[in-house]
Coordinates of C-alpha atoms in Angstrom, one line a residue:
X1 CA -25.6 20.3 6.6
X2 CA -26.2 24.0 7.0
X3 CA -28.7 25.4 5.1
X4 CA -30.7 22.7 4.3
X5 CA -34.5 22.7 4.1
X6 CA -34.5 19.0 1.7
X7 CA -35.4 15.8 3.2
X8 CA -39.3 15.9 4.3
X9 CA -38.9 11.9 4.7
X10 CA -36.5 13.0 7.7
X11 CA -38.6 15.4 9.5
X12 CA -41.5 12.7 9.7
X13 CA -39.0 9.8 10.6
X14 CA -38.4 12.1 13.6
X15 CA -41.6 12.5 14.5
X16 CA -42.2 8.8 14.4
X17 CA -39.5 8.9 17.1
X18 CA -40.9 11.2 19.1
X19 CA -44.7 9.7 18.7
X20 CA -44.1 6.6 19.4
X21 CA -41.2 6.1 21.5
X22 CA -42.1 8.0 24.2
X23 CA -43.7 5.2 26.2
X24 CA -40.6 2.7 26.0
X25 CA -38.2 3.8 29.2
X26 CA -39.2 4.2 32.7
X27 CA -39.0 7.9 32.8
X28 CA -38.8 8.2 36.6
X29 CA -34.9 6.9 37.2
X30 CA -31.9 6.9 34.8
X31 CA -31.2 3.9 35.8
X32 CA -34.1 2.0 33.9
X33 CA -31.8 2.2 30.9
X34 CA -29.4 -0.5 30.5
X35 CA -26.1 0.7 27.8
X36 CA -24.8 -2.7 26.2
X37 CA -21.5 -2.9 24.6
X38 CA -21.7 -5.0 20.6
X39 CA -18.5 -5.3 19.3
X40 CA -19.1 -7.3 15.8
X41 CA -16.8 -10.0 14.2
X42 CA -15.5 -7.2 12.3
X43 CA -14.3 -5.4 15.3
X44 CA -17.0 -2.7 15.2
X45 CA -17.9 -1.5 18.7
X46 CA -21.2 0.1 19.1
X47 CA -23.3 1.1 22.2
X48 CA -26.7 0.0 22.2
X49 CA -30.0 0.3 24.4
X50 CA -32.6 -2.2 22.9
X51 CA -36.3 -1.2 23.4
X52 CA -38.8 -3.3 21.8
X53 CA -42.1 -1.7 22.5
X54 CA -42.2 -0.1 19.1
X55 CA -40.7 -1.4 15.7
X56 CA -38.1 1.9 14.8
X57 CA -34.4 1.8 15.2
X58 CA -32.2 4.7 15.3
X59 CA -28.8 5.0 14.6
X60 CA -26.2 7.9 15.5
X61 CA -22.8 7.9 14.6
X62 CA -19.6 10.3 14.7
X63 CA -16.0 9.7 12.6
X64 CA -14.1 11.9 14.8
X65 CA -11.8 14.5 14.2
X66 CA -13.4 14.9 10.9
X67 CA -15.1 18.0 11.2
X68 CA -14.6 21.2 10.0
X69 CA -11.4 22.2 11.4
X70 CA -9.6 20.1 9.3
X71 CA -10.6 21.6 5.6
X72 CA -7.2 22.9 4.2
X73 CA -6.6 26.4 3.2
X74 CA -8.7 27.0 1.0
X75 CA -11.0 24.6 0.6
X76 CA -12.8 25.8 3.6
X77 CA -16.6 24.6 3.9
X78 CA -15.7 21.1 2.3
X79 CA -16.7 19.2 5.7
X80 CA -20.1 21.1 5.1
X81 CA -20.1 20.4 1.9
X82 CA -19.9 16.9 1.7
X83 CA -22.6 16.6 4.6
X84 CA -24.9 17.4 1.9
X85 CA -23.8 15.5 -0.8
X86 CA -23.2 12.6 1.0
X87 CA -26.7 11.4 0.9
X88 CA -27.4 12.5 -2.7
X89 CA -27.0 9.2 -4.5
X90 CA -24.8 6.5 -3.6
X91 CA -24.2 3.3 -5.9
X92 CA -25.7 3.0 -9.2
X93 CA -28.6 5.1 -7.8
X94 CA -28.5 8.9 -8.6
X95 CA -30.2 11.0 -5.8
X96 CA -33.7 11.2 -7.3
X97 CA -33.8 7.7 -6.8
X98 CA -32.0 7.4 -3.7
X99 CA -33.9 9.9 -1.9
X100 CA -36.8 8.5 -3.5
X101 CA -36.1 5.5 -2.0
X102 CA -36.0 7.1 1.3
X103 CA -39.2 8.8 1.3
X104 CA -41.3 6.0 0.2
X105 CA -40.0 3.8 3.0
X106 CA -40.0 6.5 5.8
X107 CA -35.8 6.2 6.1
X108 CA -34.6 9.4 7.8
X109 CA -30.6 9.5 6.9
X110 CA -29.0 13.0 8.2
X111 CA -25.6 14.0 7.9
X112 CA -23.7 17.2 9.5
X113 CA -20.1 18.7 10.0
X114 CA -19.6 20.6 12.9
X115 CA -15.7 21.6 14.1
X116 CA -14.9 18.7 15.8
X117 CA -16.6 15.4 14.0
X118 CA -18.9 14.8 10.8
X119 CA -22.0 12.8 12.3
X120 CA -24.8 11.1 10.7
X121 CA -28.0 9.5 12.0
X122 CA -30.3 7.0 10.6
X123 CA -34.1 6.7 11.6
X124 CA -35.7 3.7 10.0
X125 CA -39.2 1.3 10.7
X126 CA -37.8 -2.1 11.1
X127 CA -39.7 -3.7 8.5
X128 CA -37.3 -1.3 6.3
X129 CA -33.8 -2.0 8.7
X130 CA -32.1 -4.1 5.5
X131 CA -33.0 -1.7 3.0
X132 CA -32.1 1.8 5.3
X133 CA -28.7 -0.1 6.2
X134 CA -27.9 -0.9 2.7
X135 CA -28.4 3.0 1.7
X136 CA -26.7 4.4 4.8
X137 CA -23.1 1.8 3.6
X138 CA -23.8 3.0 0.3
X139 CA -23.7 6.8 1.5
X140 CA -20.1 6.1 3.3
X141 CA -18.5 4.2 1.0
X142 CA -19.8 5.1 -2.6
X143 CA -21.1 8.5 -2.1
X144 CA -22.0 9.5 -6.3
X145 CA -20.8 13.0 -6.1
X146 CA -22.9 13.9 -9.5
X147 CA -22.5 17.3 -10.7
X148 CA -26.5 18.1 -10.8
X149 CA -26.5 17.1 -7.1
X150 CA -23.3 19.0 -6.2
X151 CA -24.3 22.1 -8.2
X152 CA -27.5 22.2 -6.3
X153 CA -25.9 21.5 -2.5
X154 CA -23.5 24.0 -3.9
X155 CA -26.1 27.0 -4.3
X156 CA -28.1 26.2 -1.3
X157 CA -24.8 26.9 0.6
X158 CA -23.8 30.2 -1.0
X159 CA -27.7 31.1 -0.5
X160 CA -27.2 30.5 3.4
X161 CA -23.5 32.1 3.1
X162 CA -25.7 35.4 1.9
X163 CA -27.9 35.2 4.2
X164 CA -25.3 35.4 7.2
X165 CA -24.1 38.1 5.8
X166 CA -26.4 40.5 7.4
X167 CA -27.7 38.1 10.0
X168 CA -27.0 39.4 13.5
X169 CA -26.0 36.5 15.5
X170 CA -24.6 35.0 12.1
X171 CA -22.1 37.7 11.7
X172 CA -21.4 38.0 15.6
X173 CA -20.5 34.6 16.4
X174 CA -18.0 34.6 12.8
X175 CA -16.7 37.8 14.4
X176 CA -16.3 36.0 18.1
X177 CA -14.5 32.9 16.8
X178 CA -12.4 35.5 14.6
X179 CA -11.7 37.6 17.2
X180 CA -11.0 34.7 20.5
X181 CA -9.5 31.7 17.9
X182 CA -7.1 33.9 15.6
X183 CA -5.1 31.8 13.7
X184 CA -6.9 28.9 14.7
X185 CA -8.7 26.8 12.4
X186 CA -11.1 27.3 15.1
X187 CA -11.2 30.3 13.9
X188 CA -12.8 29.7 10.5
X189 CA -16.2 29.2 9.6
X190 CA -17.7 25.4 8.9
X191 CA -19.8 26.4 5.7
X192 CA -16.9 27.8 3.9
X193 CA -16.9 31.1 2.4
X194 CA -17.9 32.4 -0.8
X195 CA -14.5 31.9 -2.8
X196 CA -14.0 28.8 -0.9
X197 CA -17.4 27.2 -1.3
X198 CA -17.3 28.1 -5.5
X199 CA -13.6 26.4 -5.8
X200 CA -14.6 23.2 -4.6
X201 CA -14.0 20.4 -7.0
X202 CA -15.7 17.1 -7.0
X203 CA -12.1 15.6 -6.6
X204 CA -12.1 17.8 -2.8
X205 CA -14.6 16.2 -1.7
X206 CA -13.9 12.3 -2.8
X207 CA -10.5 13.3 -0.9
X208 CA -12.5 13.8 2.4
X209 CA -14.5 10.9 2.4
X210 CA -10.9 8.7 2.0
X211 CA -8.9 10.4 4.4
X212 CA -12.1 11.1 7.1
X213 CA -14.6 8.6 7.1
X214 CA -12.7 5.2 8.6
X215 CA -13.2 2.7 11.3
X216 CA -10.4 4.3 13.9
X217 CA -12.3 7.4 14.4
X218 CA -15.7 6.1 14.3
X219 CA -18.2 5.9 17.6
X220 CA -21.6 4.5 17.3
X221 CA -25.2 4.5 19.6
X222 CA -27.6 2.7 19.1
X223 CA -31.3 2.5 20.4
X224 CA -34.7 0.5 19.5
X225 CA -36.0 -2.6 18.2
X226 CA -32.7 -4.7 18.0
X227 CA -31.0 -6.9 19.8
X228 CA -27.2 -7.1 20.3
X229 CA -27.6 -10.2 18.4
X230 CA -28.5 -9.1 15.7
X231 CA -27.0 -5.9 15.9
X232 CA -22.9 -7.2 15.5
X233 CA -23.8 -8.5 11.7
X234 CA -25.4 -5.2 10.7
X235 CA -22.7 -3.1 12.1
X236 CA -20.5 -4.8 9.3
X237 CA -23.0 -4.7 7.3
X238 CA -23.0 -1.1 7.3
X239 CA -19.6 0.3 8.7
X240 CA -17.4 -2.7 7.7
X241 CA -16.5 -1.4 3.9
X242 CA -14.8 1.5 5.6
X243 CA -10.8 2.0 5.3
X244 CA -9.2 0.7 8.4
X245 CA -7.7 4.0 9.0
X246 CA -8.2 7.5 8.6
X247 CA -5.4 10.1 7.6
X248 CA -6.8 13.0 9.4
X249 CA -4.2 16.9 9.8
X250 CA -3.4 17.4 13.7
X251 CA -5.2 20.1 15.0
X252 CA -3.6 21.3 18.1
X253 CA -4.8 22.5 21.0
X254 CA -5.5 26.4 21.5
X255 CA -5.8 28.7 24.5
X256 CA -9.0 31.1 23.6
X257 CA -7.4 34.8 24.0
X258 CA -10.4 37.1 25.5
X259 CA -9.5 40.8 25.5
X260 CA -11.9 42.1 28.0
X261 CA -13.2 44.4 25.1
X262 CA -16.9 44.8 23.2
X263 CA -16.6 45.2 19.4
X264 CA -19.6 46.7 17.9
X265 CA -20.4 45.6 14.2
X266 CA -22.4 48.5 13.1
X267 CA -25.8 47.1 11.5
X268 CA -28.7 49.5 10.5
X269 CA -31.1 47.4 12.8
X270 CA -33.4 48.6 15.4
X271 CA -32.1 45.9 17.4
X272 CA -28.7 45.0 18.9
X273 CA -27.5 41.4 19.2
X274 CA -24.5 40.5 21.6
X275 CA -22.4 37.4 22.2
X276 CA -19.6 37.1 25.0
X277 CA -17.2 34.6 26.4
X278 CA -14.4 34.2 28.6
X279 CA -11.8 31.1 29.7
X280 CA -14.1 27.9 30.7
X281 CA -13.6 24.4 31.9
X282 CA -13.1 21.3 30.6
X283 CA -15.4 18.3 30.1
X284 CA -13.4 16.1 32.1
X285 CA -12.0 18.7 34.9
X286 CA -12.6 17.3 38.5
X287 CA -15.0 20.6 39.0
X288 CA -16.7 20.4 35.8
X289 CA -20.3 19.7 37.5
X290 CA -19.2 22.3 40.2
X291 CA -19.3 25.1 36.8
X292 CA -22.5 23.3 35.3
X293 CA -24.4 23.9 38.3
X294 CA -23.2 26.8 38.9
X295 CA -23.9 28.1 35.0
X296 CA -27.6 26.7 35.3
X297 CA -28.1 29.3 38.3
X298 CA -26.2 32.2 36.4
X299 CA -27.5 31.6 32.8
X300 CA -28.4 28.0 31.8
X301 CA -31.6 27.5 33.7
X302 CA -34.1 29.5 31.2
X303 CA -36.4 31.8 33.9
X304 CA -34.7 30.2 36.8
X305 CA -31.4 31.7 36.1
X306 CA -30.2 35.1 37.3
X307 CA -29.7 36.9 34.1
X308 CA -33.5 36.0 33.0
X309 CA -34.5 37.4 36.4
X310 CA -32.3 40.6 36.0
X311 CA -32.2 41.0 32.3
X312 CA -36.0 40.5 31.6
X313 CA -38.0 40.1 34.4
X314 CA -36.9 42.8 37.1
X315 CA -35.9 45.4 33.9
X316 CA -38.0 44.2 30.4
X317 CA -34.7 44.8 28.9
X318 CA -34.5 41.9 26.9
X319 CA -36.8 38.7 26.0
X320 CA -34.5 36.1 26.5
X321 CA -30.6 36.1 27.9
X322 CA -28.3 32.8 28.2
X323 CA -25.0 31.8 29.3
X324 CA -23.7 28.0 28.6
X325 CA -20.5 25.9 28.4
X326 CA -18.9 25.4 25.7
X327 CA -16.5 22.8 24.8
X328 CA -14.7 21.5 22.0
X329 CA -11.8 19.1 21.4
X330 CA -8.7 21.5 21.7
X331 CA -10.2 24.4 23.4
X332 CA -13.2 25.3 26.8
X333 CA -15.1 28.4 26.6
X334 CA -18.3 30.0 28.4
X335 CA -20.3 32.1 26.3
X336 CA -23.6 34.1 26.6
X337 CA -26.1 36.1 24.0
X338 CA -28.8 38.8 24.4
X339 CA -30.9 40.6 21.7
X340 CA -32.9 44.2 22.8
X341 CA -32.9 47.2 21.3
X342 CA -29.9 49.3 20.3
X343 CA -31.3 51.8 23.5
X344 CA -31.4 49.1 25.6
X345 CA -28.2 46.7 25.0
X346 CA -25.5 49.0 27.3
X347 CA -28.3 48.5 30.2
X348 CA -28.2 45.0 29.8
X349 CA -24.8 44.4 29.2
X350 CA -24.1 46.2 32.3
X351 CA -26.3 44.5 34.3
X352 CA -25.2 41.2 32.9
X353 CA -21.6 42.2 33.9
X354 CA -23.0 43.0 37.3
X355 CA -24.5 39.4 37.5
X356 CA -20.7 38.2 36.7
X357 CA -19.2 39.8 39.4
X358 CA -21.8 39.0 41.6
X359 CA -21.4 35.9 40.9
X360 CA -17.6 35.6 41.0
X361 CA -17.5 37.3 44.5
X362 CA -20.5 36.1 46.7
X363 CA -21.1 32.7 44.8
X364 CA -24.9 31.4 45.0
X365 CA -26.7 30.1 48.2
X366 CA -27.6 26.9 49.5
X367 CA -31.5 27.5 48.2
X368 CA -30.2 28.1 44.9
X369 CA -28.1 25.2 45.0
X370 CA -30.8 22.9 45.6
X371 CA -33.2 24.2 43.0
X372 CA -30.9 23.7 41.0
X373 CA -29.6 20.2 42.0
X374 CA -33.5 19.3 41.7
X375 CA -34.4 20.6 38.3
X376 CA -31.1 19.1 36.9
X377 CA -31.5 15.6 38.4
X378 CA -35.4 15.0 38.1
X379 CA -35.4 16.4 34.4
X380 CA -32.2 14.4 33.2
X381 CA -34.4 11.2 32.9
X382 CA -37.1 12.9 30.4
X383 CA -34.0 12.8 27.6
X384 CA -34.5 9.3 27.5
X385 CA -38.4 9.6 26.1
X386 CA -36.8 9.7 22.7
X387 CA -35.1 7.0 20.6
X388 CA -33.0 10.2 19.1
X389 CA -31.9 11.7 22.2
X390 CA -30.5 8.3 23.5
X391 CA -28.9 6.8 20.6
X392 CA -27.3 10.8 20.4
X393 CA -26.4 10.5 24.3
X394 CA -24.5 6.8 23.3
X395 CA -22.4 8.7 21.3
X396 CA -21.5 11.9 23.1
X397 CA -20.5 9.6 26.3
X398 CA -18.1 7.8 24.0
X399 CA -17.0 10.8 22.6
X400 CA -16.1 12.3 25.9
X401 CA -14.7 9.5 27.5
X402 CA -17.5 9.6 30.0
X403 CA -18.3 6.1 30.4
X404 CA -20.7 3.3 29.6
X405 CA -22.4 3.4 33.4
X406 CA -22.6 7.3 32.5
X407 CA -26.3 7.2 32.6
X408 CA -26.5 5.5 36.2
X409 CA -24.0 8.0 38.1
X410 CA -24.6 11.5 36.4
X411 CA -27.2 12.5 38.6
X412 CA -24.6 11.4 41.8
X413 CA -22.0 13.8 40.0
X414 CA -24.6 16.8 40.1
X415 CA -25.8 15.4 43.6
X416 CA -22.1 15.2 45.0
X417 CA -21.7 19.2 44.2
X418 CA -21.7 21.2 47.5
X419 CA -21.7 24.9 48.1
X420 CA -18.5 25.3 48.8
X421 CA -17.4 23.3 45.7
X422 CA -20.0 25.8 43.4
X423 CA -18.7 29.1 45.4
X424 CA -14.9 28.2 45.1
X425 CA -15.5 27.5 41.3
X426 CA -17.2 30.4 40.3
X427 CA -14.7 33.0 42.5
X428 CA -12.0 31.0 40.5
X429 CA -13.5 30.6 37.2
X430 CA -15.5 34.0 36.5
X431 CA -13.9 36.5 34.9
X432 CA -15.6 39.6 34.3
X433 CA -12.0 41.6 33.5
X434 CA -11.5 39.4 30.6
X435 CA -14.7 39.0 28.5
X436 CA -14.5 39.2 24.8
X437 CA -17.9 41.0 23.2
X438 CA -19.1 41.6 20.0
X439 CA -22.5 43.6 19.3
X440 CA -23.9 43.9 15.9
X441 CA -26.5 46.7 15.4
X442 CA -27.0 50.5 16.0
X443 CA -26.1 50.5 19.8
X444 CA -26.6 54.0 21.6
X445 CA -24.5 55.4 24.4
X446 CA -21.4 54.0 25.9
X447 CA -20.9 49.8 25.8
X448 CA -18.7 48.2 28.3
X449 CA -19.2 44.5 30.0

């Protein structure tokens, strides 16, 4: 949930991860990790990578279509909202003793709401598996909802709600979305606002948990000490008291609309921030790799990347500059960020612009190309040193579609991409004429990307 500093039992769960799983995958190929398929007696299909080297267990799930994008009028923020509450006492236990519970047995359970899909992940020792799987069912299917608990998530929201209030890239990115998404529920803002937040009723947010949190829309990963043995029984242990269906609104798809215009958002700060996008790609577009190589060389590849070299290094304009793509269910964007100073930001947006045309008329050259084929391919492996990031990987490659053998053929994909395939892309998918800006600040002279 946004907002949300509680939950010290998670923060060391995940450093238990990231301690002691490091050594349990071959970190030199992808292909040392073998993705099973468990489908339980229930019918509950989960992905799983078993690694039994150290005795934790991690477990990430989505319901999807859940997200924030489907909170009525209204009642925006009540995705959000019952990310928080969801793990504040479950059962006959209130949340003192539930999260109680959780910290004395190191049980990390995490939930979040973002557009798309309300995730959760559990992080558990598996000396503790039968008592961290009884709280996670507990958390989806009898969630307490107790007014002390939901007064509390309640104010922590409208704190971080007045905090983006003068936040830079807070109010630019509400103010992007706005201005790109319209009338879309895209277009609206996952905690909520103010109103919104304060008219939730307890009765909202039972309503989500029915109508959102079902078996249809639910993908699973898996990773650590367990076998697919014994993994089938505790997927219905855990997931199998959930409604056979969900009853979810229809979002439809939307077409982002980018003006070609910058907005400035006037902020007495002696800094400017600025966020842009234009039309992207989709995820499962034949020249999606063709973009993501190609975005790594423009924006994506930290101080390898062009506008780091431009921006920063050649000019000190800026500390740090980005571009990345951006997808979500109904709608593919690219988008990019910088923060200097308000004498400083028309500089860098216009060399930034420059960058984009650049890039859209000569494309990148073969040296570039395979630096960046390289980097991509030889650091893809390193995600698999955490029992997090897989289980997490498991369920974005069921999420996209992308395949259970994903993890042995995506460094071909980025390997298959040729010049010409990058080149051809970027003259067809850059746009420089239609870029949608927004600065927030005190920006001096003339702004134009």
């Amino acid at each position: 949930m946004a907002f949300s500093l509680k939950n010290t039992s998670r923060q060391f769960a995940f450093g238990l991860v990231a301690l002691v799983a490091i050594a349990g995958f071959d970190v030199g190929s992808a292909k040392a990790v073998e993705v099973q398929e468990v489908v339980s007696k229930g019918g509950i299909k989960a992905w799983l990578i078993e690694d039994h080297l150290n005795p934790l267990l991690t477990i990430d799930f989505a319901f999807k279509g859940a997200g924030a994008a489907t909170d009525p009028d209204g009642k925006l923020g009540r995705a959000n909202m019952v990310s928080g509450l969801i793990d504040e006492g479950a059962g006959d236990m209130d949340s003192q003793t539930f999260r109680g519970l959780m910290e004395n047995k190191s049980i990390s359970l995490a939930y979040d709401a973002g557009r798309d899909d309300f995730t959760g992940s559990l992080v558990t020792l598996t000396r503790e598996r039968p008592t961290a799987i009884n709280l996670l069912k507990l958390s989806l299917t009898s969630p307490r909802f107790d007014d002390e608990a939901v007064e509390r998530i309640r104010s922590q929201i409208v704190a971080g709600l007045k905090q983006e209030e003068t936040d830079p890239g807070s109010m630019a990115q509400r103010a992007f979305f706005k201005s790109v998404f319209g009338e879309h529920p895209y277009a609206r803002p996952v905690e909520g606002t103010f109103e919104t937040v304060n008219g939730l009723k307890v009765a909202d947010l039972r309503d989500f948990v029915k109508r959102s949190l079902a078996r249809d829309n639910l993908v699973i990963g898996v990773a650590g000490d367990i076998s697919a043995k014994e993994l089938g029984p505790l997927l219905d242990e855990a997931f199998g008291g959930l409604p056979e269906k969900s009853r979810l609104p229809e979002i439809p798809a939307v077409t982002p609309k980018f003006g070609g215009d910058v907005k400035v958002i006037s902020q007495d700060n002696p800094q400017s921030q600025a966020i842009w996008g234009q039309k992207g790609i989709a995820r499962k577009d034949k020249d999606f790799y063709a973009a993501y190589v190609m975005n790594y060389i423009l924006g994506g590849g930290g101080f390898s990347s062009r506008l780091t070299e431009e921006v920063r290094e050649k000019r000190g304009l800026a500390y740090g500059v980005y571009s990345y793509l951006a997808n979500l269910d109904q709608a593919d964007f690219m988008m990019g960020g910088v923060a200097t100073r308000n004498d400083a930001i028309g500089k860098s947006l216009s060399v930034i612009r420059d960058e984009w045309q650049k890039m859209q008329k000569d494309g990148i050259t073969q040296d570039e190309l395979d630096n960046a084929k390289s980097y991509l391919t030889g650091a893809f492996p390193l995600r698999f040193t955490s029992l997090g990031n897989l289980s997490g990987m498991l369920v974005g490659m069921q999420t996209e579609d992308l395949g259970i053998d994903f993890l042995d053929k995506r460094n071909d994909y980025v390997n298959a991409v040729s010049l010409q395939d990058v080149n051809r892309v970027a003259s067809e998918l850059m746009d420089p004429d239609h870029v949608t800006a927004i600065v927030v600040g005190k920006p001096e002279g003339k702004l134009t990307f």
